[in-house]
PDB file of C-alpha atoms in Angstrom:
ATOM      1  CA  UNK A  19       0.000   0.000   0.000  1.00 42.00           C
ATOM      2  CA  UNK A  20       1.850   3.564  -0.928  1.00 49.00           C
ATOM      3  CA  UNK A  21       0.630   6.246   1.221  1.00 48.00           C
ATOM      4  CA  UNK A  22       0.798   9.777  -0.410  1.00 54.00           C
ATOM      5  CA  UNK A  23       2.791  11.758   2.455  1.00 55.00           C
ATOM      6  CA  UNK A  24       2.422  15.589   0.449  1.00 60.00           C
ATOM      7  CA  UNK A  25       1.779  18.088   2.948  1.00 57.00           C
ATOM      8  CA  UNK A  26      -0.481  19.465   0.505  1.00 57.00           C
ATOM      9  CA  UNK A  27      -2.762  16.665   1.107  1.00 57.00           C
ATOM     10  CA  UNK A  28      -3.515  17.694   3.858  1.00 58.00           C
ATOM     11  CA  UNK A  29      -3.507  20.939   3.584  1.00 59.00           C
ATOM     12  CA  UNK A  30      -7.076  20.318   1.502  1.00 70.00           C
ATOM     13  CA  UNK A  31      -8.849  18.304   3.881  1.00 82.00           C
ATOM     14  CA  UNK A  32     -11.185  18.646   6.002  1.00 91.00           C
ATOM     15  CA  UNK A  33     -13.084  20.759   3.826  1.00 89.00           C
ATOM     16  CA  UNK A  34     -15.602  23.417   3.990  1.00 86.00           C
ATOM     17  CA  UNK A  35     -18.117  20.643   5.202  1.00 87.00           C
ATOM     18  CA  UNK A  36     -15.568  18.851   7.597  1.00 89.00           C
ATOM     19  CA  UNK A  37     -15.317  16.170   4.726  1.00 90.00           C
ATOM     20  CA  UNK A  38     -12.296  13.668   4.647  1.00 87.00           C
ATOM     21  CA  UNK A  39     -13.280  13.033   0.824  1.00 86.00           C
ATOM     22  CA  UNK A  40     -16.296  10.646   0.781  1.00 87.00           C
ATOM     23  CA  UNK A  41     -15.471  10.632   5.041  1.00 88.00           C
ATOM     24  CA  UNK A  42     -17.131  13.160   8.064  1.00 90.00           C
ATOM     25  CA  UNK A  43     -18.933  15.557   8.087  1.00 92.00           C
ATOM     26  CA  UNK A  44     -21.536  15.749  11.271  1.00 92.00           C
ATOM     27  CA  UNK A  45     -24.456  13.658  11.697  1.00 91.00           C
ATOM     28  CA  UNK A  46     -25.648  14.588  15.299  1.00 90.00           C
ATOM     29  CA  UNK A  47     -28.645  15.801  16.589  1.00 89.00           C
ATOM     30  CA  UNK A  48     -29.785  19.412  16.038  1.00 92.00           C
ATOM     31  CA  UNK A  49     -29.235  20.060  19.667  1.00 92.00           C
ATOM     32  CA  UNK A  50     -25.493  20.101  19.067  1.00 94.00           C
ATOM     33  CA  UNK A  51     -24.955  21.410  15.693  1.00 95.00           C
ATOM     34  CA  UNK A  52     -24.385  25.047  17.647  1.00 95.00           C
ATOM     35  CA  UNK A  53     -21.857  23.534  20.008  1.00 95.00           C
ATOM     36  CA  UNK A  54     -20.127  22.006  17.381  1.00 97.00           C
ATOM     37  CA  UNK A  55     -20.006  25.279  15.197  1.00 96.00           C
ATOM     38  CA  UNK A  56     -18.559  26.931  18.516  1.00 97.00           C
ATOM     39  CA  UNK A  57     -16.043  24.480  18.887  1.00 98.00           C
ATOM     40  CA  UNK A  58     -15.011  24.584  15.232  1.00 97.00           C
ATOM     41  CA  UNK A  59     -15.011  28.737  15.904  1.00 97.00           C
ATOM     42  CA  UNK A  60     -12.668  29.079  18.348  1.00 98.00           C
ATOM     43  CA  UNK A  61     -10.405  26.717  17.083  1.00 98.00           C
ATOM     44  CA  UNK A  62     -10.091  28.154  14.115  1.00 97.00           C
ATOM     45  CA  UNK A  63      -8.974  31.234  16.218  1.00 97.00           C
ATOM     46  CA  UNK A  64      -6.664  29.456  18.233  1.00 97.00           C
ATOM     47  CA  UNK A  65      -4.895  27.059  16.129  1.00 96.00           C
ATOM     48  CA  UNK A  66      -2.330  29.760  14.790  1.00 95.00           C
ATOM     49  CA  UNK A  67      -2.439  31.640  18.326  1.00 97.00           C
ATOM     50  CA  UNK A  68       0.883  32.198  19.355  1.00 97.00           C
ATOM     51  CA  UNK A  69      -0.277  32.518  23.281  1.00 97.00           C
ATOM     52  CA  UNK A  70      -2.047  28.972  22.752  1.00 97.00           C
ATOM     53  CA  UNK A  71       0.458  27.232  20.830  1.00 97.00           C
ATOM     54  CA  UNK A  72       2.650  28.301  23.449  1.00 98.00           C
ATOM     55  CA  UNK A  73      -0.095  26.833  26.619  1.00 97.00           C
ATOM     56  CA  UNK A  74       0.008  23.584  24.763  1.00 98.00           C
ATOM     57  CA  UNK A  75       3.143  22.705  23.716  1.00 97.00           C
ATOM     58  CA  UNK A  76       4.790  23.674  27.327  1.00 97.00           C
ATOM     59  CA  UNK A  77       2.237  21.156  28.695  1.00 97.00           C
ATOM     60  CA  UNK A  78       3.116  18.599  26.327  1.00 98.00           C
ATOM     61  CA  UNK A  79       7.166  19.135  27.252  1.00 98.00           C
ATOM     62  CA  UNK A  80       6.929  19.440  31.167  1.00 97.00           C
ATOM     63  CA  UNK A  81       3.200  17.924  31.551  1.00 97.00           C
ATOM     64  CA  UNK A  82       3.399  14.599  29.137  1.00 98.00           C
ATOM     65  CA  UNK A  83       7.289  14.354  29.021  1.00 97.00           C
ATOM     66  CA  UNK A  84       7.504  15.008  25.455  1.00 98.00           C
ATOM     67  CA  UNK A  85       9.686  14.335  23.321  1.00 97.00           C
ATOM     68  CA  UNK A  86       8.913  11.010  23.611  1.00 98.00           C
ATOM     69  CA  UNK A  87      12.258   8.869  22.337  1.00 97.00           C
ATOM     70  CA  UNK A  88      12.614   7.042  18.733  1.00 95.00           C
ATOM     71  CA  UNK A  89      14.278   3.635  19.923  1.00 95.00           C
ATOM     72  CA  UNK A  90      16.049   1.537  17.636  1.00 93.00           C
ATOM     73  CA  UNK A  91      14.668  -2.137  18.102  1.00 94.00           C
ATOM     74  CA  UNK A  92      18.032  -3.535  17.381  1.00 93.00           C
ATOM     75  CA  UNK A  93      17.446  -6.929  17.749  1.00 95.00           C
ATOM     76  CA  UNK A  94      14.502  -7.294  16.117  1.00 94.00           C
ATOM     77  CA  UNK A  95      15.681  -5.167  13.366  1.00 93.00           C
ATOM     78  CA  UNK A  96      18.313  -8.106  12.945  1.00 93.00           C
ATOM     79  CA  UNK A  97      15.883 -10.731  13.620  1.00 94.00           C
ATOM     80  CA  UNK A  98      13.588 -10.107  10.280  1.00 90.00           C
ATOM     81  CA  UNK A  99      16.529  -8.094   8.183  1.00 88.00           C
ATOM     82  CA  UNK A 100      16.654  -5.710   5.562  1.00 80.00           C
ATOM     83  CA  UNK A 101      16.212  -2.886   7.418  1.00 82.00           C
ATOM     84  CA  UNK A 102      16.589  -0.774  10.913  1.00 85.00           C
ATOM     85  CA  UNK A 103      13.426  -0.684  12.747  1.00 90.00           C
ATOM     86  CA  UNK A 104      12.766   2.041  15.071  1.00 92.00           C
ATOM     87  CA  UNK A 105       9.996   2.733  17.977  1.00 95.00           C
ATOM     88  CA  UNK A 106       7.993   5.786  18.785  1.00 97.00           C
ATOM     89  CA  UNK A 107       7.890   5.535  22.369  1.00 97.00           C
ATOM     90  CA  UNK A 108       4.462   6.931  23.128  1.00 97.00           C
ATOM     91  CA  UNK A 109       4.553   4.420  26.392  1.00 97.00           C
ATOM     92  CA  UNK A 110       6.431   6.607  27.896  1.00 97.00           C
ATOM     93  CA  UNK A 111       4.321   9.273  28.219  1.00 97.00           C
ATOM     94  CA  UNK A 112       2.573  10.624  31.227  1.00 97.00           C
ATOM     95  CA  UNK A 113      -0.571   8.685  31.940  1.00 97.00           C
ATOM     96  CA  UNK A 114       1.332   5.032  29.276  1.00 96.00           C
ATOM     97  CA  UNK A 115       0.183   6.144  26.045  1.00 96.00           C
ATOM     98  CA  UNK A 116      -0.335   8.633  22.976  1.00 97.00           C
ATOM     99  CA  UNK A 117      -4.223   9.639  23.855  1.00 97.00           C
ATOM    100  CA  UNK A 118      -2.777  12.258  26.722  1.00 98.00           C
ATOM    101  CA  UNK A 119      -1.260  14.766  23.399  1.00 98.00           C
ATOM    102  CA  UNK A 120      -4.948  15.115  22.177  1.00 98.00           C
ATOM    103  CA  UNK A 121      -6.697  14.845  25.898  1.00 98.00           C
ATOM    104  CA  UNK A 122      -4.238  17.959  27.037  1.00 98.00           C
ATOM    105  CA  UNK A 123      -5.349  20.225  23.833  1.00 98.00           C
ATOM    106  CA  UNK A 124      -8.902  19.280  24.149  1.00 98.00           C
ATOM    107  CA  UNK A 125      -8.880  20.279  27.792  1.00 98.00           C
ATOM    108  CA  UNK A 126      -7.439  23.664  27.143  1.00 97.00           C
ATOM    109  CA  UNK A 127     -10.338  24.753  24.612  1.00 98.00           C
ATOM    110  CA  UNK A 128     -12.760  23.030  27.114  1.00 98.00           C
ATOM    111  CA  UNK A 129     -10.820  25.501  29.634  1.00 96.00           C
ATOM    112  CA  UNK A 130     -11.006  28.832  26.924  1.00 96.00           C
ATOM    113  CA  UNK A 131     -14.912  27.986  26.653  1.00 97.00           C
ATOM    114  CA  UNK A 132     -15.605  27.976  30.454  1.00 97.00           C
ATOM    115  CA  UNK A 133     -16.778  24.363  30.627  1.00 98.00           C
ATOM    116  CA  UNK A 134     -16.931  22.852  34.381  1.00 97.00           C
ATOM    117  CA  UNK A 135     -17.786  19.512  33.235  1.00 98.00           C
ATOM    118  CA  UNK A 136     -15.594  16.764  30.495  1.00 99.00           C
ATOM    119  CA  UNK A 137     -17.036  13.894  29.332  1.00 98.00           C
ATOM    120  CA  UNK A 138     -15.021  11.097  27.258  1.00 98.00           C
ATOM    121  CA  UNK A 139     -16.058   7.281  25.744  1.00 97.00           C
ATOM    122  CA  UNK A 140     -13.205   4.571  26.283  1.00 96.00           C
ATOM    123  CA  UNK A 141     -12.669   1.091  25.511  1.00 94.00           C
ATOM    124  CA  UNK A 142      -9.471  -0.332  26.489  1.00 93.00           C
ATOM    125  CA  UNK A 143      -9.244   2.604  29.130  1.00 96.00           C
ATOM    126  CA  UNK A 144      -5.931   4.898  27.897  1.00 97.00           C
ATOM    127  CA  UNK A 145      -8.285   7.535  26.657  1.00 98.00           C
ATOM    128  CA  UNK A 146     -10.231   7.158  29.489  1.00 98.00           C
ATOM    129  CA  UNK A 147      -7.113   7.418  32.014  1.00 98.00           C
ATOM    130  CA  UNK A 148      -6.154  10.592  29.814  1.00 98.00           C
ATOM    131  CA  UNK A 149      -9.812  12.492  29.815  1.00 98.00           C
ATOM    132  CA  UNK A 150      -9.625  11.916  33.963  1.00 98.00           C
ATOM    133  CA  UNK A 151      -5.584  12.556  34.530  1.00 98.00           C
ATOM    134  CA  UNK A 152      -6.356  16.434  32.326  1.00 98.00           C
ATOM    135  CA  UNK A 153     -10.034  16.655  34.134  1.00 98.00           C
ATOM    136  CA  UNK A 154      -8.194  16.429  37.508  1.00 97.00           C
ATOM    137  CA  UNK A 155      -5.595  18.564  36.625  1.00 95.00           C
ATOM    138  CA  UNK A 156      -7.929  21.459  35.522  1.00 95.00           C
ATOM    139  CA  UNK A 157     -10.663  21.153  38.277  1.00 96.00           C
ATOM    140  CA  UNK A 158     -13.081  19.841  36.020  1.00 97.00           C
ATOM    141  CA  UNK A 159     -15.592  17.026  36.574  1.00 98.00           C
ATOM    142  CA  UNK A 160     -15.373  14.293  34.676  1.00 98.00           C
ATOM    143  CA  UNK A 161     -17.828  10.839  33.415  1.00 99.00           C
ATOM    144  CA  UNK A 162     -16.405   8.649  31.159  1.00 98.00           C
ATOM    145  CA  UNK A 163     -18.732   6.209  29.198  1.00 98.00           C
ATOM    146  CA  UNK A 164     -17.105   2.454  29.240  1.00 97.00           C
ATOM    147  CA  UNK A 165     -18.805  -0.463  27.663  1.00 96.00           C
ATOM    148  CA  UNK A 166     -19.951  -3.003  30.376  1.00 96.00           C
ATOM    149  CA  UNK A 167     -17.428  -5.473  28.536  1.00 94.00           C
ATOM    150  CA  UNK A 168     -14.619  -3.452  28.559  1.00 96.00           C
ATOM    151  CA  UNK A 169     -15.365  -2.381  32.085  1.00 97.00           C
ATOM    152  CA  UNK A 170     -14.700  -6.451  32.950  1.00 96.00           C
ATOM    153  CA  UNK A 171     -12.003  -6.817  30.739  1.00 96.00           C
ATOM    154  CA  UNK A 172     -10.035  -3.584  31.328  1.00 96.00           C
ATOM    155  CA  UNK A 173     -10.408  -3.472  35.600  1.00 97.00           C
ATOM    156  CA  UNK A 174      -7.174  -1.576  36.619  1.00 97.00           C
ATOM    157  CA  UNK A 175      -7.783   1.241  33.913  1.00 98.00           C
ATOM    158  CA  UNK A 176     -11.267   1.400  35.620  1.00 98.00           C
ATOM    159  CA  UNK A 177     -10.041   1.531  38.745  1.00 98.00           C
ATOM    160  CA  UNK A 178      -6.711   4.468  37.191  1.00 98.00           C
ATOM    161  CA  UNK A 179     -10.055   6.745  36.171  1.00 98.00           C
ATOM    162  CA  UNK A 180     -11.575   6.246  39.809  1.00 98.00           C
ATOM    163  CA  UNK A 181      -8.871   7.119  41.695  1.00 98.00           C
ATOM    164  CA  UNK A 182      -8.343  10.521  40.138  1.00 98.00           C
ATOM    165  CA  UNK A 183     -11.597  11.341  40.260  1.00 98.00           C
ATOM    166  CA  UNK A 184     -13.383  10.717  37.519  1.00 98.00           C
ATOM    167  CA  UNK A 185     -17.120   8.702  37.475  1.00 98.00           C
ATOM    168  CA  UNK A 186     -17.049   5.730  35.266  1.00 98.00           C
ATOM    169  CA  UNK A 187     -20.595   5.054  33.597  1.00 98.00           C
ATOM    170  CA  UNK A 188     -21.013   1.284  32.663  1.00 98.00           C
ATOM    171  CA  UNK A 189     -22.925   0.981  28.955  1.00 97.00           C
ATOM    172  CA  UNK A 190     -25.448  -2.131  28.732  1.00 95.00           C
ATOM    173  CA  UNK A 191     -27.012  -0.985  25.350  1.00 93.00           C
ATOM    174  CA  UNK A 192     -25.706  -3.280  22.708  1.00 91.00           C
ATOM    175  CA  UNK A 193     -22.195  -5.385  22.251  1.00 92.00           C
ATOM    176  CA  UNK A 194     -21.163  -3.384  25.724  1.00 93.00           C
ATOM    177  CA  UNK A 195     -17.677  -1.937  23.700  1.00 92.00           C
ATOM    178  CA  UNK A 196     -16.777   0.868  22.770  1.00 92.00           C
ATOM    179  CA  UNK A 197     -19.152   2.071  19.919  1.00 91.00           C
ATOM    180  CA  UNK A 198     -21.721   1.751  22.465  1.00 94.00           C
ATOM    181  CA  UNK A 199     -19.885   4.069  25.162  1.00 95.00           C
ATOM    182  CA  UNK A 200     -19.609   6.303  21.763  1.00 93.00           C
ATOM    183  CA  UNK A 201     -23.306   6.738  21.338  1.00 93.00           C
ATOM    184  CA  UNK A 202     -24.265   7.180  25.313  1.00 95.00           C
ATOM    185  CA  UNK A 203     -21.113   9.808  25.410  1.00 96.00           C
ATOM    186  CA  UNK A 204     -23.418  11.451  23.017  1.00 93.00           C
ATOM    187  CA  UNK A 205     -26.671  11.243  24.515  1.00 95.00           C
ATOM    188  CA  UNK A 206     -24.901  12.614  27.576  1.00 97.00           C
ATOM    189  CA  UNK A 207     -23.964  15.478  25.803  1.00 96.00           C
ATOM    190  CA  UNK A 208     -27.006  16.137  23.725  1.00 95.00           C
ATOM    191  CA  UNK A 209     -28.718  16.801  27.533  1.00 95.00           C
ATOM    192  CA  UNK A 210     -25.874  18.604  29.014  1.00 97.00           C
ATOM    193  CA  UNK A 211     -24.331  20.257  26.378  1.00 95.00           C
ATOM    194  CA  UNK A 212     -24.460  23.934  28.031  1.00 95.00           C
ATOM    195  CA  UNK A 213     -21.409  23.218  30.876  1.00 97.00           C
ATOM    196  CA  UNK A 214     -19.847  19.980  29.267  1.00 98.00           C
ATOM    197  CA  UNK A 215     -17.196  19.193  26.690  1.00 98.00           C
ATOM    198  CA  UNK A 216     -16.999  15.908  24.859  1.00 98.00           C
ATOM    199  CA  UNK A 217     -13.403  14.857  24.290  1.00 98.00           C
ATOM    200  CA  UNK A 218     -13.565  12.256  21.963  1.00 96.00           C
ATOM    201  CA  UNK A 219     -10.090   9.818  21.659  1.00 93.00           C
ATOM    202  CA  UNK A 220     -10.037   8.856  18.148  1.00 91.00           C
ATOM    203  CA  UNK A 221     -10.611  10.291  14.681  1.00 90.00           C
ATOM    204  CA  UNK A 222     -14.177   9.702  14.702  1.00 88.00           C
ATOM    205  CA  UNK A 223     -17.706  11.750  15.394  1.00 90.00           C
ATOM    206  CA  UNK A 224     -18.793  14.738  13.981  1.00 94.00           C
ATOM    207  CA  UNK A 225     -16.521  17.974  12.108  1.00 96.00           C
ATOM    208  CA  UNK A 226     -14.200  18.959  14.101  1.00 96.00           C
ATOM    209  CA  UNK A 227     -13.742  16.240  16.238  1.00 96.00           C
ATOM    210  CA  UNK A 228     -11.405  14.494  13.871  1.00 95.00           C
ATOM    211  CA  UNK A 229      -9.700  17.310  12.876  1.00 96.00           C
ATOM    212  CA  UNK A 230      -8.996  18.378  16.408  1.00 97.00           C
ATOM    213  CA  UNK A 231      -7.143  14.653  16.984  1.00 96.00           C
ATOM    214  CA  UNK A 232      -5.491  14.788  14.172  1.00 95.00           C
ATOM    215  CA  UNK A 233      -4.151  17.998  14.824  1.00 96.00           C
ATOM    216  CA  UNK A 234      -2.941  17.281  18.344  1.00 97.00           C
ATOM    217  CA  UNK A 235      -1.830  14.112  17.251  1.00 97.00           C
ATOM    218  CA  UNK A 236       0.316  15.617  14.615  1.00 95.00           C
ATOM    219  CA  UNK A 237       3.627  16.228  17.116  1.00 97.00           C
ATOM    220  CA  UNK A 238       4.456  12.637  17.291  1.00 96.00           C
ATOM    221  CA  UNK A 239       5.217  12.694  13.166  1.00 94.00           C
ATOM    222  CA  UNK A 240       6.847  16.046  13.566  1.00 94.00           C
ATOM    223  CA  UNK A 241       8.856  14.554  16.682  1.00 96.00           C
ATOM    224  CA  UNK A 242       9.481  11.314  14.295  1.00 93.00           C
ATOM    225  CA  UNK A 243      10.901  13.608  11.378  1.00 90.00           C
ATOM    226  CA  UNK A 244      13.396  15.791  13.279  1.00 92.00           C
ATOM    227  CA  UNK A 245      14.448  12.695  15.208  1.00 92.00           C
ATOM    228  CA  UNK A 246      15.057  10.537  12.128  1.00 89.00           C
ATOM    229  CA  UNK A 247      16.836  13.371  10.540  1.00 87.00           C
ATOM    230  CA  UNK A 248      19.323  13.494  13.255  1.00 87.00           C
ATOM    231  CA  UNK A 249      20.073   9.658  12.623  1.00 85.00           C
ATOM    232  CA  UNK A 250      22.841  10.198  10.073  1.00 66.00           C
ATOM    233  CA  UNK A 251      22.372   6.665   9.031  1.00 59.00           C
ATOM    234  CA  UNK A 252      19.015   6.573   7.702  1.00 57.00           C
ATOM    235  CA  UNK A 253      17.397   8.395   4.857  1.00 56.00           C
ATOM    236  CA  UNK A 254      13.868  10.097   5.291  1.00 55.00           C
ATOM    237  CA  UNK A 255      12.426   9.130   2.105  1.00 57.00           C
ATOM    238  CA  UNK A 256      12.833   5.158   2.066  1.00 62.00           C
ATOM    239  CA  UNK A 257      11.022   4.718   5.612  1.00 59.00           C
ATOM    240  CA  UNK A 258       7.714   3.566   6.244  1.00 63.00           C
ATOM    241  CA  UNK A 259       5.677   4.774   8.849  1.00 65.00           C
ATOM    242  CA  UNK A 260       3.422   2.261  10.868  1.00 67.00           C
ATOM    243  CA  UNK A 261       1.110   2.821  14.208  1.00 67.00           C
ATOM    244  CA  UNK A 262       1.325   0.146  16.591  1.00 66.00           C
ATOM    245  CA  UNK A 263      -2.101   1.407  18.406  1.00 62.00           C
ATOM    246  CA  UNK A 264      -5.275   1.615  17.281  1.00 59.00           C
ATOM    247  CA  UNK A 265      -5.861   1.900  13.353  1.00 48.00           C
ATOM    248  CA  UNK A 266      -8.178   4.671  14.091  1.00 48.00           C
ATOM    249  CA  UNK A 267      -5.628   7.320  15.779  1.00 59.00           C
ATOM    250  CA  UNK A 268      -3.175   6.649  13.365  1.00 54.00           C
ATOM    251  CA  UNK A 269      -3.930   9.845  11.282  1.00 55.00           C
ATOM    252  CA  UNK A 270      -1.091  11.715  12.561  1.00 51.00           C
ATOM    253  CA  UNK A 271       1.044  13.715  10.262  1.00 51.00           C
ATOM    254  CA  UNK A 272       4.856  12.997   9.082  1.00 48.00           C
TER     255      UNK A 272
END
């Protein structure tokens, strides 16, 4: 599969209508459609602000621990041969993963629009641990939505959100996972959408909920570049770039 890497690309996309091509776009209830258009406002003012460029990225180097390190997997590289493999160490961020770089920039515009209350869906917990670590840190209240299944399967994540603060809600409605904590996030937020934020983990849900990830996601390929460029040994344009998380939040840029 070739990827087409042109910053151009994505210079395009989302457009006008939060489209992805034939993806996004928002398909929410009318209740939210002005919440969302808010949201999309002020980021739009703030993603070239100098003052919040400046908030985020210092909480990203002395809050998350970034940069995070590109290992060489030495062994392994030798194991399959052919070529040098190397590791993004999102592990070692604050909180074990790569959901606290978006969870730290969707706090701050929940913090710029004066919401008291976060709300998050989770399924194997990291976003959830992330939503409650930046909700504790900013005085805010926080539910996260977990599928009943996950919930079991995923116990010490559970009890990670507890113990900072946040209120787990257990979903019943359907296969108990995570689309299901999805759509009750939603609801949640449909009743309560006056003093809550919805920080949503992945690139999915309405325009500009993917953008926003994407965006915030985007250090760990800038990280990636400046780090492989000071590798004398290997050459930018013959790597390929793979996520070893979830499919879905592997739309960051290189």
């Amino acid at each position: 599969m070739t990827i087409d890497i042109n910053p151009d690309l994505y210079a395009q996309v989302p457009d006008e209508h939060g489209r992805f091509g034939v993806y996004g776009g928002k398909f929410v209830a009318e209740t939210l459609m002005s919440a969302l258009a808010e949201l999309e406002a002020l980021y739009d003012s703030l993603k070239d602000d100098p003052a919040f460029l400046r908030e985020f990225d210092l909480d990203l180097a002395h809050y998350v621990g970034r940069p995070s390190p590109l290992y060489e997997a030495s062994r392994w590289s030798d194991m399959i041969g052919g070529g040098r493999i190397y590791l993004k160490r999102e592990d070692l961020n604050h909180t074990g993963a790569h959901k606290v770089n978006n969870t730290i920039g969707q706090a701050l515009l929940a913090k710029y629009m004066g919401k008291k209350r976060v709300i998050a869906e989770t399924g194997a917990g990291q976003h959830g641990v992330a939503s409650a670590t930046v909700a504790a840190r900013l005085g805010l209240e926080c539910h996260v939505f977990m599928g009943e299944e996950d919930v079991r399967r995923q116990a010490l994540n559970v009890y990670r959100m507890k113990l900072l603060g946040a209120t787990v809600v257990p979903v019943t409605s359907g296969s108990k996972t995570l689309k299901d904590a999805m759509n009750e996030a939603l609801r949640d937020w449909v009743t309560n959408v006056d003093d809550t934020f919805y920080i949503i983990g992945t690139v999915a849900g309405p325009h500009p909920y993917p953008m926003l990830v994407r965006d915030f996601q985007s250090v760990i390929g800038r990280e990636a570049r400046a780090q492989s460029l000071a590798i004398r040994s290997i050459l930018l344009g013959q790597w390929q770039v793979h996520t070893l998380t979830r499919c879905s939040s592997a739309i960051f840029r290189v």
